[in-house]
CSV table of C-alpha atoms and ligand atoms in Angstrom, one decimal:
chain,number,residue,atom,x,y,z
A,1,MET,CA,-121.2,15.0,-111.1
A,2,SER,CA,-120.3,12.5,-108.5
A,3,LYS,CA,-122.1,12.5,-105.1
A,4,THR,CA,-120.3,13.3,-101.9
A,5,VAL,CA,-120.5,11.1,-98.8
A,6,LEU,CA,-119.3,12.0,-95.4
A,7,VAL,CA,-118.0,9.0,-93.4
A,8,SER,CA,-117.9,10.0,-89.7
A,9,GLY,CA,-115.5,7.7,-87.9
A,10,GLY,CA,-114.0,6.7,-91.2
A,11,ALA,CA,-110.5,6.1,-89.9
A,12,GLY,CA,-111.7,3.1,-87.9
A,13,TYR,CA,-112.2,-0.5,-88.8
A,14,ILE,CA,-115.5,-0.6,-90.6
A,15,GLY,CA,-115.4,3.1,-91.7
A,16,SER,CA,-112.1,2.6,-93.6
A,17,HIS,CA,-113.5,-0.4,-95.5
A,18,VAL,CA,-116.6,1.6,-96.4
A,19,THR,CA,-114.5,4.5,-97.5
A,20,VAL,CA,-112.6,2.2,-99.9
A,21,GLU,CA,-115.8,0.6,-101.4
A,22,LEU,CA,-117.6,4.0,-101.7
A,23,SER,CA,-114.6,5.5,-103.5
A,24,GLN,CA,-114.3,2.6,-105.8
A,25,ALA,CA,-118.0,2.9,-106.6
A,26,GLY,CA,-117.4,6.5,-107.8
A,27,TYR,CA,-118.4,8.5,-104.7
A,28,GLU,CA,-116.4,11.5,-103.4
A,29,VAL,CA,-115.7,10.6,-99.8
A,30,VAL,CA,-114.8,12.9,-96.9
A,31,VAL,CA,-113.6,11.2,-93.8
A,32,ALA,CA,-113.9,12.9,-90.4
A,33,ASP,CA,-112.7,11.3,-87.2
A,34,ASN,CA,-111.4,12.4,-83.8
A,35,LEU,CA,-108.9,9.5,-83.8
A,36,SER,CA,-109.9,8.7,-80.2
A,37,ASN,CA,-109.9,5.0,-80.8
A,38,CYS,CA,-107.6,4.6,-83.8
A,39,ASP,CA,-104.6,6.2,-85.4
A,40,LEU,CA,-103.9,7.0,-89.1
A,41,THR,CA,-102.9,3.4,-90.0
A,42,CYS,CA,-106.1,2.5,-91.8
A,43,LEU,CA,-106.4,5.9,-93.6
A,44,GLU,CA,-102.8,5.3,-94.8
A,45,GLY,CA,-104.0,1.8,-96.0
A,46,VAL,CA,-107.0,3.4,-97.7
A,47,ARG,CA,-104.6,5.7,-99.6
A,48,LYS,CA,-102.5,2.8,-100.8
A,49,ILE,CA,-105.5,0.8,-101.9
A,50,LEU,CA,-107.1,3.6,-103.8
A,51,GLY,CA,-103.8,5.1,-105.1
A,52,HIS,CA,-104.8,8.5,-103.8
A,53,PRO,CA,-105.6,10.1,-100.5
A,54,VAL,CA,-109.2,10.8,-99.3
A,55,THR,CA,-110.1,14.1,-97.8
A,56,PHE,CA,-109.7,13.8,-94.1
A,57,LYS,CA,-110.7,16.2,-91.3
A,58,GLU,CA,-109.7,15.5,-87.6
A,59,MET,CA,-112.7,16.7,-85.6
A,60,ASP,CA,-115.1,15.7,-82.8
A,61,PHE,CA,-118.8,15.2,-83.8
A,62,CYS,CA,-119.9,16.2,-80.3
A,63,THR,CA,-119.0,19.8,-81.1
A,64,VAL,CA,-121.9,21.4,-82.8
A,65,LYS,CA,-119.9,24.2,-84.4
A,66,ALA,CA,-117.4,21.7,-85.8
A,67,VAL,CA,-120.2,19.6,-87.4
A,68,GLU,CA,-122.0,22.7,-88.8
A,69,ASP,CA,-118.7,24.0,-90.2
A,70,LEU,CA,-118.0,20.7,-91.8
A,71,PHE,CA,-121.4,20.5,-93.4
A,72,ASP,CA,-121.0,24.1,-94.6
A,73,SER,CA,-117.6,23.3,-96.2
A,74,PHE,CA,-118.9,20.5,-98.4
A,75,ARG,CA,-122.2,19.7,-99.9
A,76,PHE,CA,-122.9,16.2,-98.6
A,77,ASP,CA,-125.5,14.1,-100.3
A,78,ALA,CA,-125.3,11.4,-97.6
A,79,VAL,CA,-123.5,10.8,-94.3
A,80,ILE,CA,-122.6,7.4,-92.9
A,81,HIS,CA,-122.2,7.7,-89.1
A,82,PHE,CA,-119.7,5.4,-87.4
A,83,ALA,CA,-118.2,7.9,-84.9
A,84,ALA,CA,-119.1,6.2,-81.6
A,85,PHE,CA,-117.6,4.4,-78.6
A,86,LYS,CA,-118.1,0.6,-78.9
A,87,ALA,CA,-116.7,-1.2,-75.9
A,88,VAL,CA,-119.6,-3.0,-74.2
A,89,GLY,CA,-117.9,-3.5,-70.8
A,90,GLU,CA,-116.6,0.1,-70.6
A,91,SER,CA,-120.1,1.4,-71.4
A,92,VAL,CA,-121.4,-0.4,-68.3
A,93,SER,CA,-118.7,1.2,-66.0
A,94,GLU,CA,-118.9,4.6,-67.7
A,95,PRO,CA,-122.5,5.0,-69.0
A,96,LEU,CA,-122.5,8.8,-69.2
A,97,LYS,CA,-119.4,8.8,-71.4
A,98,TYR,CA,-121.2,6.5,-73.8
A,99,TYR,CA,-124.6,8.3,-73.7
A,100,ARG,CA,-122.9,11.7,-74.1
A,101,ASN,CA,-120.6,10.8,-76.9
A,102,ASN,CA,-122.8,8.4,-78.9
A,103,LEU,CA,-126.0,10.4,-78.7
A,104,GLU,CA,-124.7,13.9,-78.9
A,105,SER,CA,-122.6,13.2,-82.0
A,106,PHE,CA,-125.5,11.5,-83.7
A,107,ILE,CA,-128.0,14.3,-82.9
A,108,ASN,CA,-125.5,16.8,-84.3
A,109,VAL,CA,-125.1,14.8,-87.5
A,110,VAL,CA,-128.9,14.4,-87.9
A,111,GLU,CA,-129.5,18.0,-87.2
A,112,ALA,CA,-126.9,19.2,-89.7
A,113,SER,CA,-128.3,16.7,-92.3
A,114,ARG,CA,-131.9,17.7,-91.9
A,115,LYS,CA,-131.1,21.3,-92.5
A,116,ARG,CA,-129.4,20.5,-95.7
A,117,GLY,CA,-131.3,17.6,-97.2
A,118,CYS,CA,-128.5,15.1,-96.6
A,119,ALA,CA,-129.5,11.4,-96.2
A,120,VAL,CA,-128.3,9.6,-93.1
A,121,LEU,CA,-127.1,6.0,-92.8
A,122,PHE,CA,-126.7,4.8,-89.2
A,123,SER,CA,-124.5,1.8,-88.2
A,124,SER,CA,-126.7,-0.2,-85.9
A,125,SER,CA,-126.2,-3.6,-84.5
A,126,ALA,CA,-127.9,-7.0,-84.1
A,127,THR,CA,-127.4,-6.3,-80.4
A,128,VAL,CA,-130.8,-4.5,-80.5
A,129,TYR,CA,-132.5,-7.9,-80.8
A,130,GLY,CA,-131.1,-9.3,-77.6
A,131,GLU,CA,-131.7,-13.0,-76.8
A,132,VAL,CA,-134.2,-14.4,-79.4
A,133,ASP,CA,-136.4,-17.5,-79.2
A,134,ASN,CA,-136.3,-18.6,-82.8
A,135,PRO,CA,-133.3,-17.4,-84.9
A,136,PRO,CA,-132.9,-16.3,-87.7
A,137,VAL,CA,-134.2,-12.8,-86.9
A,138,THR,CA,-136.0,-10.6,-89.4
A,139,GLU,CA,-136.3,-6.8,-89.1
A,140,LYS,CA,-139.8,-7.5,-87.8
A,141,ASN,CA,-138.5,-9.1,-84.7
A,142,ASP,CA,-139.1,-7.0,-81.6
A,143,ARG,CA,-136.1,-5.3,-80.0
A,144,GLN,CA,-135.3,-6.3,-76.5
A,145,SER,CA,-134.2,-4.1,-73.6
A,146,ALA,CA,-130.6,-3.4,-74.1
A,147,THR,CA,-128.2,-5.2,-71.8
A,148,SER,CA,-125.6,-2.4,-71.8
A,149,PRO,CA,-125.5,1.3,-72.3
A,150,TYR,CA,-123.6,0.7,-75.5
A,151,GLY,CA,-126.5,-1.4,-76.8
A,152,ASN,CA,-128.9,1.2,-75.6
A,153,THR,CA,-127.2,3.9,-77.6
A,154,LYS,CA,-127.7,1.8,-80.7
A,155,GLN,CA,-131.5,1.6,-80.0
A,156,MET,CA,-131.7,5.2,-79.1
A,157,CYS,CA,-129.9,6.4,-82.2
A,158,GLU,CA,-132.3,4.2,-84.3
A,159,ASP,CA,-135.2,5.9,-82.6
A,160,ILE,CA,-133.7,9.4,-83.1
A,161,LEU,CA,-133.3,8.7,-86.9
A,162,ARG,CA,-136.8,7.1,-87.1
A,163,ASP,CA,-138.5,10.0,-85.3
A,164,SER,CA,-136.5,12.7,-87.2
A,165,ALA,CA,-137.3,11.1,-90.6
A,166,ALA,CA,-141.0,11.0,-89.7
A,167,ALA,CA,-141.0,14.7,-88.5
A,168,TYR,CA,-138.7,16.5,-90.9
A,169,GLU,CA,-139.7,16.9,-94.5
A,170,GLY,CA,-136.9,15.8,-96.8
A,171,LEU,CA,-134.9,13.8,-94.2
A,172,SER,CA,-134.5,10.1,-94.9
A,173,GLY,CA,-132.4,7.5,-93.2
A,174,ILE,CA,-131.4,3.9,-93.1
A,175,ALA,CA,-130.2,1.8,-90.2
A,176,LEU,CA,-128.1,-1.2,-91.0
A,177,ARG,CA,-128.1,-3.8,-88.2
A,178,TYR,CA,-124.7,-5.5,-88.5
A,179,PHE,CA,-124.3,-9.0,-87.1
A,180,ASN,CA,-120.7,-9.9,-86.3
A,181,PRO,CA,-118.3,-8.0,-88.6
A,182,ILE,CA,-114.9,-9.8,-89.1
A,183,GLY,CA,-112.0,-10.0,-91.4
A,184,ALA,CA,-109.9,-7.5,-93.4
A,185,HIS,CA,-109.4,-6.1,-96.8
A,186,PRO,CA,-107.9,-8.6,-99.3
A,187,SER,CA,-104.9,-6.2,-99.6
A,188,ALA,CA,-104.2,-6.7,-95.9
A,189,LEU,CA,-103.7,-2.9,-95.8
A,190,ILE,CA,-106.7,-2.2,-93.6
A,191,GLY,CA,-108.3,-4.2,-90.8
A,192,GLU,CA,-109.3,-4.2,-87.2
A,193,LEU,CA,-106.8,-2.7,-84.7
A,194,PRO,CA,-108.2,-3.3,-81.2
A,195,ARG,CA,-106.6,-1.3,-78.5
A,196,GLY,CA,-105.4,-3.4,-75.5
A,197,VAL,CA,-106.9,-6.9,-74.9
A,198,PRO,CA,-109.5,-7.6,-77.6
A,199,ASN,CA,-113.1,-8.2,-76.5
A,200,ASN,CA,-114.2,-9.8,-79.7
A,201,LEU,CA,-113.6,-13.3,-80.8
A,202,LEU,CA,-111.6,-13.1,-84.0
A,203,PRO,CA,-109.1,-10.5,-83.0
A,204,TYR,CA,-108.4,-12.7,-79.9
A,205,VAL,CA,-108.0,-15.7,-82.2
A,206,THR,CA,-105.5,-13.9,-84.5
A,207,GLN,CA,-103.5,-12.5,-81.6
A,208,THR,CA,-103.3,-15.9,-80.0
A,209,ALA,CA,-102.2,-17.4,-83.3
A,210,ALA,CA,-99.6,-14.7,-83.5
A,211,GLY,CA,-98.3,-15.5,-80.0
A,212,ILE,CA,-99.4,-12.1,-78.5
A,213,ARG,CA,-101.9,-13.9,-76.3
A,214,ASP,CA,-101.2,-17.2,-74.6
A,215,CYS,CA,-104.6,-18.8,-74.8
A,216,LEU,CA,-108.0,-18.1,-76.2
A,217,SER,CA,-110.8,-18.6,-73.6
A,218,ILE,CA,-113.9,-20.1,-75.1
A,219,PHE,CA,-116.7,-18.6,-73.1
A,220,GLY,CA,-119.0,-21.6,-72.3
A,221,ASP,CA,-119.4,-25.0,-73.9
A,222,ASP,CA,-122.7,-25.8,-72.2
A,223,TYR,CA,-125.1,-23.7,-74.2
A,224,PRO,CA,-128.1,-25.5,-75.9
A,225,THR,CA,-126.4,-25.5,-79.3
A,226,PRO,CA,-125.0,-28.4,-81.4
A,227,ASP,CA,-121.5,-28.2,-79.9
A,228,GLY,CA,-122.3,-26.3,-76.7
A,229,THR,CA,-120.7,-23.0,-77.8
A,230,CYS,CA,-122.6,-19.8,-78.9
A,231,LEU,CA,-123.8,-19.3,-82.4
A,232,ARG,CA,-123.2,-16.1,-84.3
A,233,ASP,CA,-123.5,-14.7,-87.9
A,234,TYR,CA,-120.0,-13.6,-88.8
A,235,ILE,CA,-120.2,-11.1,-91.7
A,236,ASP,CA,-117.1,-10.3,-93.8
A,237,VAL,CA,-116.2,-6.6,-93.4
A,238,VAL,CA,-115.8,-6.1,-97.2
A,239,ASP,CA,-119.2,-7.6,-97.8
A,240,LEU,CA,-120.5,-5.4,-95.0
A,241,ALA,CA,-118.9,-2.3,-96.6
A,242,LYS,CA,-120.6,-3.1,-99.9
A,243,ALA,CA,-124.0,-3.2,-98.2
A,244,HIS,CA,-123.3,0.5,-97.3
A,245,VAL,CA,-122.7,1.3,-101.0
A,246,CYS,CA,-126.0,-0.4,-101.9
A,247,ALA,CA,-127.8,1.5,-99.1
A,248,VAL,CA,-126.4,4.9,-100.1
A,249,GLY,CA,-127.5,4.1,-103.7
A,250,ARG,CA,-131.0,3.4,-102.5
A,251,MET,CA,-131.2,6.6,-100.5
A,252,LEU,CA,-129.8,8.8,-103.2
A,253,GLY,CA,-131.6,7.0,-106.0
A,254,GLY,CA,-135.0,7.8,-104.7
A,255,LYS,CA,-135.8,4.1,-104.1
A,256,MET,CA,-136.8,4.2,-100.4
A,257,GLU,CA,-140.3,3.0,-99.7
A,258,SER,CA,-140.5,5.1,-96.5
A,259,ALA,CA,-138.4,7.8,-94.9
A,260,TYR,CA,-136.8,5.4,-92.5
A,261,GLU,CA,-135.8,1.8,-93.3
A,262,ILE,CA,-133.9,-0.9,-91.4
A,263,PHE,CA,-131.9,-3.8,-92.9
A,264,ASN,CA,-130.2,-6.8,-91.3
A,265,ILE,CA,-126.7,-7.2,-92.7
A,266,GLY,CA,-125.6,-10.8,-92.1
A,267,THR,CA,-124.9,-14.0,-94.0
A,268,GLY,CA,-127.8,-16.0,-92.7
A,269,ARG,CA,-125.5,-18.8,-91.5
A,270,PRO,CA,-124.9,-19.6,-87.9
A,271,VAL,CA,-121.3,-20.5,-86.9
A,272,SER,CA,-120.3,-21.7,-83.4
A,273,VAL,CA,-117.3,-20.4,-81.6
A,274,LEU,CA,-115.5,-23.8,-81.9
A,275,GLU,CA,-116.4,-24.0,-85.6
A,276,LEU,CA,-114.9,-20.5,-86.1
A,277,VAL,CA,-111.7,-21.5,-84.4
A,278,LYS,CA,-111.4,-24.8,-86.3
A,279,THR,CA,-112.1,-23.1,-89.6
A,280,PHE,CA,-109.4,-20.5,-88.8
A,281,GLU,CA,-106.9,-23.3,-88.1
A,282,GLU,CA,-107.8,-25.1,-91.4
A,283,ALA,CA,-107.7,-21.9,-93.4
A,284,THR,CA,-104.3,-20.7,-92.1
A,285,GLY,CA,-102.6,-23.9,-91.0
A,286,VAL,CA,-101.9,-22.2,-87.7
A,287,LYS,CA,-102.9,-23.8,-84.4
A,288,VAL,CA,-104.8,-21.7,-81.8
A,289,ASN,CA,-104.2,-22.5,-78.2
A,290,CYS,CA,-107.6,-22.5,-76.4
A,291,ARG,CA,-109.4,-23.6,-73.3
A,292,ILE,CA,-113.0,-23.8,-72.2
A,293,ALA,CA,-113.8,-21.0,-69.7
A,294,PRO,CA,-117.0,-20.0,-67.9
A,295,ARG,CA,-119.8,-18.3,-69.8
A,296,ARG,CA,-119.3,-14.5,-70.3
A,297,PRO,CA,-122.1,-12.6,-68.7
A,298,GLY,CA,-124.5,-10.9,-71.1
A,299,ASP,CA,-123.7,-13.3,-74.1
A,300,VAL,CA,-126.8,-14.5,-76.0
A,301,THR,CA,-126.9,-18.2,-76.9
A,302,ALA,CA,-127.6,-17.9,-80.6
A,303,ILE,CA,-128.4,-15.2,-83.1
A,304,TRP,CA,-128.1,-15.0,-86.8
A,305,ALA,CA,-129.7,-12.9,-89.6
A,306,ASP,CA,-132.5,-13.5,-92.0
A,307,PRO,CA,-130.9,-11.2,-94.6
A,308,SER,CA,-133.7,-11.6,-97.2
A,309,LEU,CA,-134.9,-8.0,-97.0
A,310,ALA,CA,-131.4,-6.7,-97.8
A,311,VAL,CA,-131.2,-9.2,-100.7
A,312,GLU,CA,-134.6,-8.1,-102.1
A,313,LYS,CA,-134.4,-4.3,-101.5
A,314,LEU,CA,-130.7,-3.5,-101.5
A,315,GLY,CA,-129.7,-6.0,-104.1
A,316,TRP,CA,-126.9,-7.1,-101.7
A,317,LYS,CA,-125.8,-10.4,-100.3
A,318,ALA,CA,-122.8,-11.7,-98.4
A,319,GLU,CA,-120.4,-13.4,-100.9
A,320,ARG,CA,-117.0,-13.9,-99.4
A,321,PRO,CA,-116.4,-17.4,-98.1
A,322,LEU,CA,-115.6,-17.7,-94.4
A,323,VAL,CA,-112.2,-19.3,-95.1
A,324,GLU,CA,-111.2,-16.3,-97.2
A,325,THR,CA,-112.4,-13.9,-94.5
A,326,LEU,CA,-110.4,-15.8,-91.9
A,327,ARG,CA,-107.3,-15.8,-94.1
A,328,SER,CA,-107.6,-12.1,-94.6
A,329,ALA,CA,-107.8,-11.5,-90.8
A,330,TRP,CA,-104.6,-13.6,-90.4
A,331,GLN,CA,-102.8,-11.7,-93.1
A,332,TRP,CA,-103.8,-8.4,-91.5
A,333,GLN,CA,-102.6,-9.7,-88.1
A,334,GLN,CA,-99.2,-10.6,-89.6
A,335,TYR,CA,-98.9,-7.2,-91.3
A,336,VAL,CA,-99.7,-5.4,-88.0
A,337,SER,CA,-97.3,-7.6,-86.1
A,338,ARG,CA,-94.5,-6.7,-88.5
A,339,LYS,CA,-95.1,-3.0,-88.3
B,1,UFG,N1,-115.9,-15.3,-77.4
B,1,UFG,C1,-115.1,-16.2,-76.8
B,1,UFG,N2,-113.9,-15.8,-76.4
B,1,UFG,C2,-113.4,-14.6,-76.6
B,1,UFG,C3,-114.3,-13.6,-77.2
B,1,UFG,C4,-115.5,-14.0,-77.6
B,1,UFG,O1,-115.5,-17.4,-76.6
B,1,UFG,O2,-112.3,-14.2,-76.2
B,1,UFG,C5,-117.2,-15.8,-77.9
B,1,UFG,C6,-118.4,-15.0,-77.2
B,1,UFG,O3,-118.7,-15.6,-76.0
B,1,UFG,C7,-119.5,-15.1,-78.2
B,1,UFG,C8,-118.7,-15.2,-79.6
B,1,UFG,O4,-117.4,-15.5,-79.2
B,1,UFG,O5,-120.1,-16.3,-78.1
B,1,UFG,C9,-118.7,-13.8,-80.3
B,1,UFG,O6,-118.3,-12.8,-79.3
B,1,UFG,P1,-117.8,-11.4,-79.8
B,1,UFG,O7,-117.4,-10.6,-78.6
B,1,UFG,O8,-116.9,-11.5,-80.9
B,1,UFG,O9,-119.2,-10.8,-80.4
B,1,UFG,P2,-120.6,-10.6,-79.7
B,1,UFG,O10,-121.6,-11.4,-80.4
B,1,UFG,O11,-120.5,-10.6,-78.2
B,1,UFG,O12,-120.7,-9.0,-80.0
B,1,UFG,C10,-121.7,-8.5,-80.8
B,1,UFG,C11,-121.1,-7.3,-81.5
B,1,UFG,C12,-120.9,-6.2,-80.6
B,1,UFG,C13,-122.0,-6.0,-79.6
B,1,UFG,C14,-122.3,-7.2,-78.9
B,1,UFG,C15,-123.4,-7.0,-77.9
B,1,UFG,O13,-120.0,-7.6,-82.2
B,1,UFG,O14,-120.6,-5.0,-81.3
B,1,UFG,O15,-122.7,-8.2,-79.8
B,1,UFG,O16,-123.5,-8.1,-77.0
B,1,UFG,F1,-121.8,-5.0,-78.8
């Protein structure tokens, strides 16, 4: 019998890609989402890609009863938790909104899981590492104090899972620390749909290329890096989604070496802001109007993953070439612009 996986926040950008990969790997997937930061566009795309709908429940993970009822209605073998707010700037101006939503929802999920022996996969972020001296970072690198309430919720949720897995017999969990997820499904039926002005680099690039934004600001060209712009590890969203399938397989296959494990999910290759823009232009043949702007407060200079633990233990590695990822993001942008 196939295993059943709950994807909280599965109507969103990363969750919808994970839903596709899990379904294609033979899992039964249930998506639950309160649609607070997305609509049904991606779920509709998931249905087209798979050729059938996935079970969907509109609900809020902050409501204990809703979470308990959901876990009573299905027998989940694992849950992947994405349901969270993610705007760094907004988290600074509205910290309580972030702490309440991101922590309460996760506590409810962990509580429901531990009662029923369901494994928990948490979507964490490389933001927990802060500014590092000598990238690449391994999972052994210390975490730094978070620079935003959003980043703090990632650290706190990691700790909630770590402590719960240590305390409760039968509860196990994995945190995946994503570097910079970008791109879209090769079908161009699902992708990132930022609301309002994008905060992240690639959506801003594609919207500028599409003429929705006038000009991309490159935040700082005086960093101590080869071309003066920041270095990041841009991980293709489909590759990232496949890491979740590997991690669920590890949890459910009894392969974990301790009740709580952490893996970096990145390519291991640093790419500068200018290089990303240039590669996008080469990959798509579309010019991106840009200008150098002052540094953005809170940005770290350079961070990229050492993904060797994921390679060794999850049997996963990033595969999609950057040009393909960038082309997919452009195809998705064009699809969205036509809609
Ligand atoms: N950048 C620009 N112009 C833009 C947007 C971004 O030059 O319009 C630059 C940034 O300065 C940075 C790089 O592009 O050097 C990447 O920026 P993103 O905003 O795309 O990504 P970040 O590395 O800042 O974000 C990551 C994660 C977030 C997390 C954040 C914490 O994607 O989820 O780190 O700092 F919250």
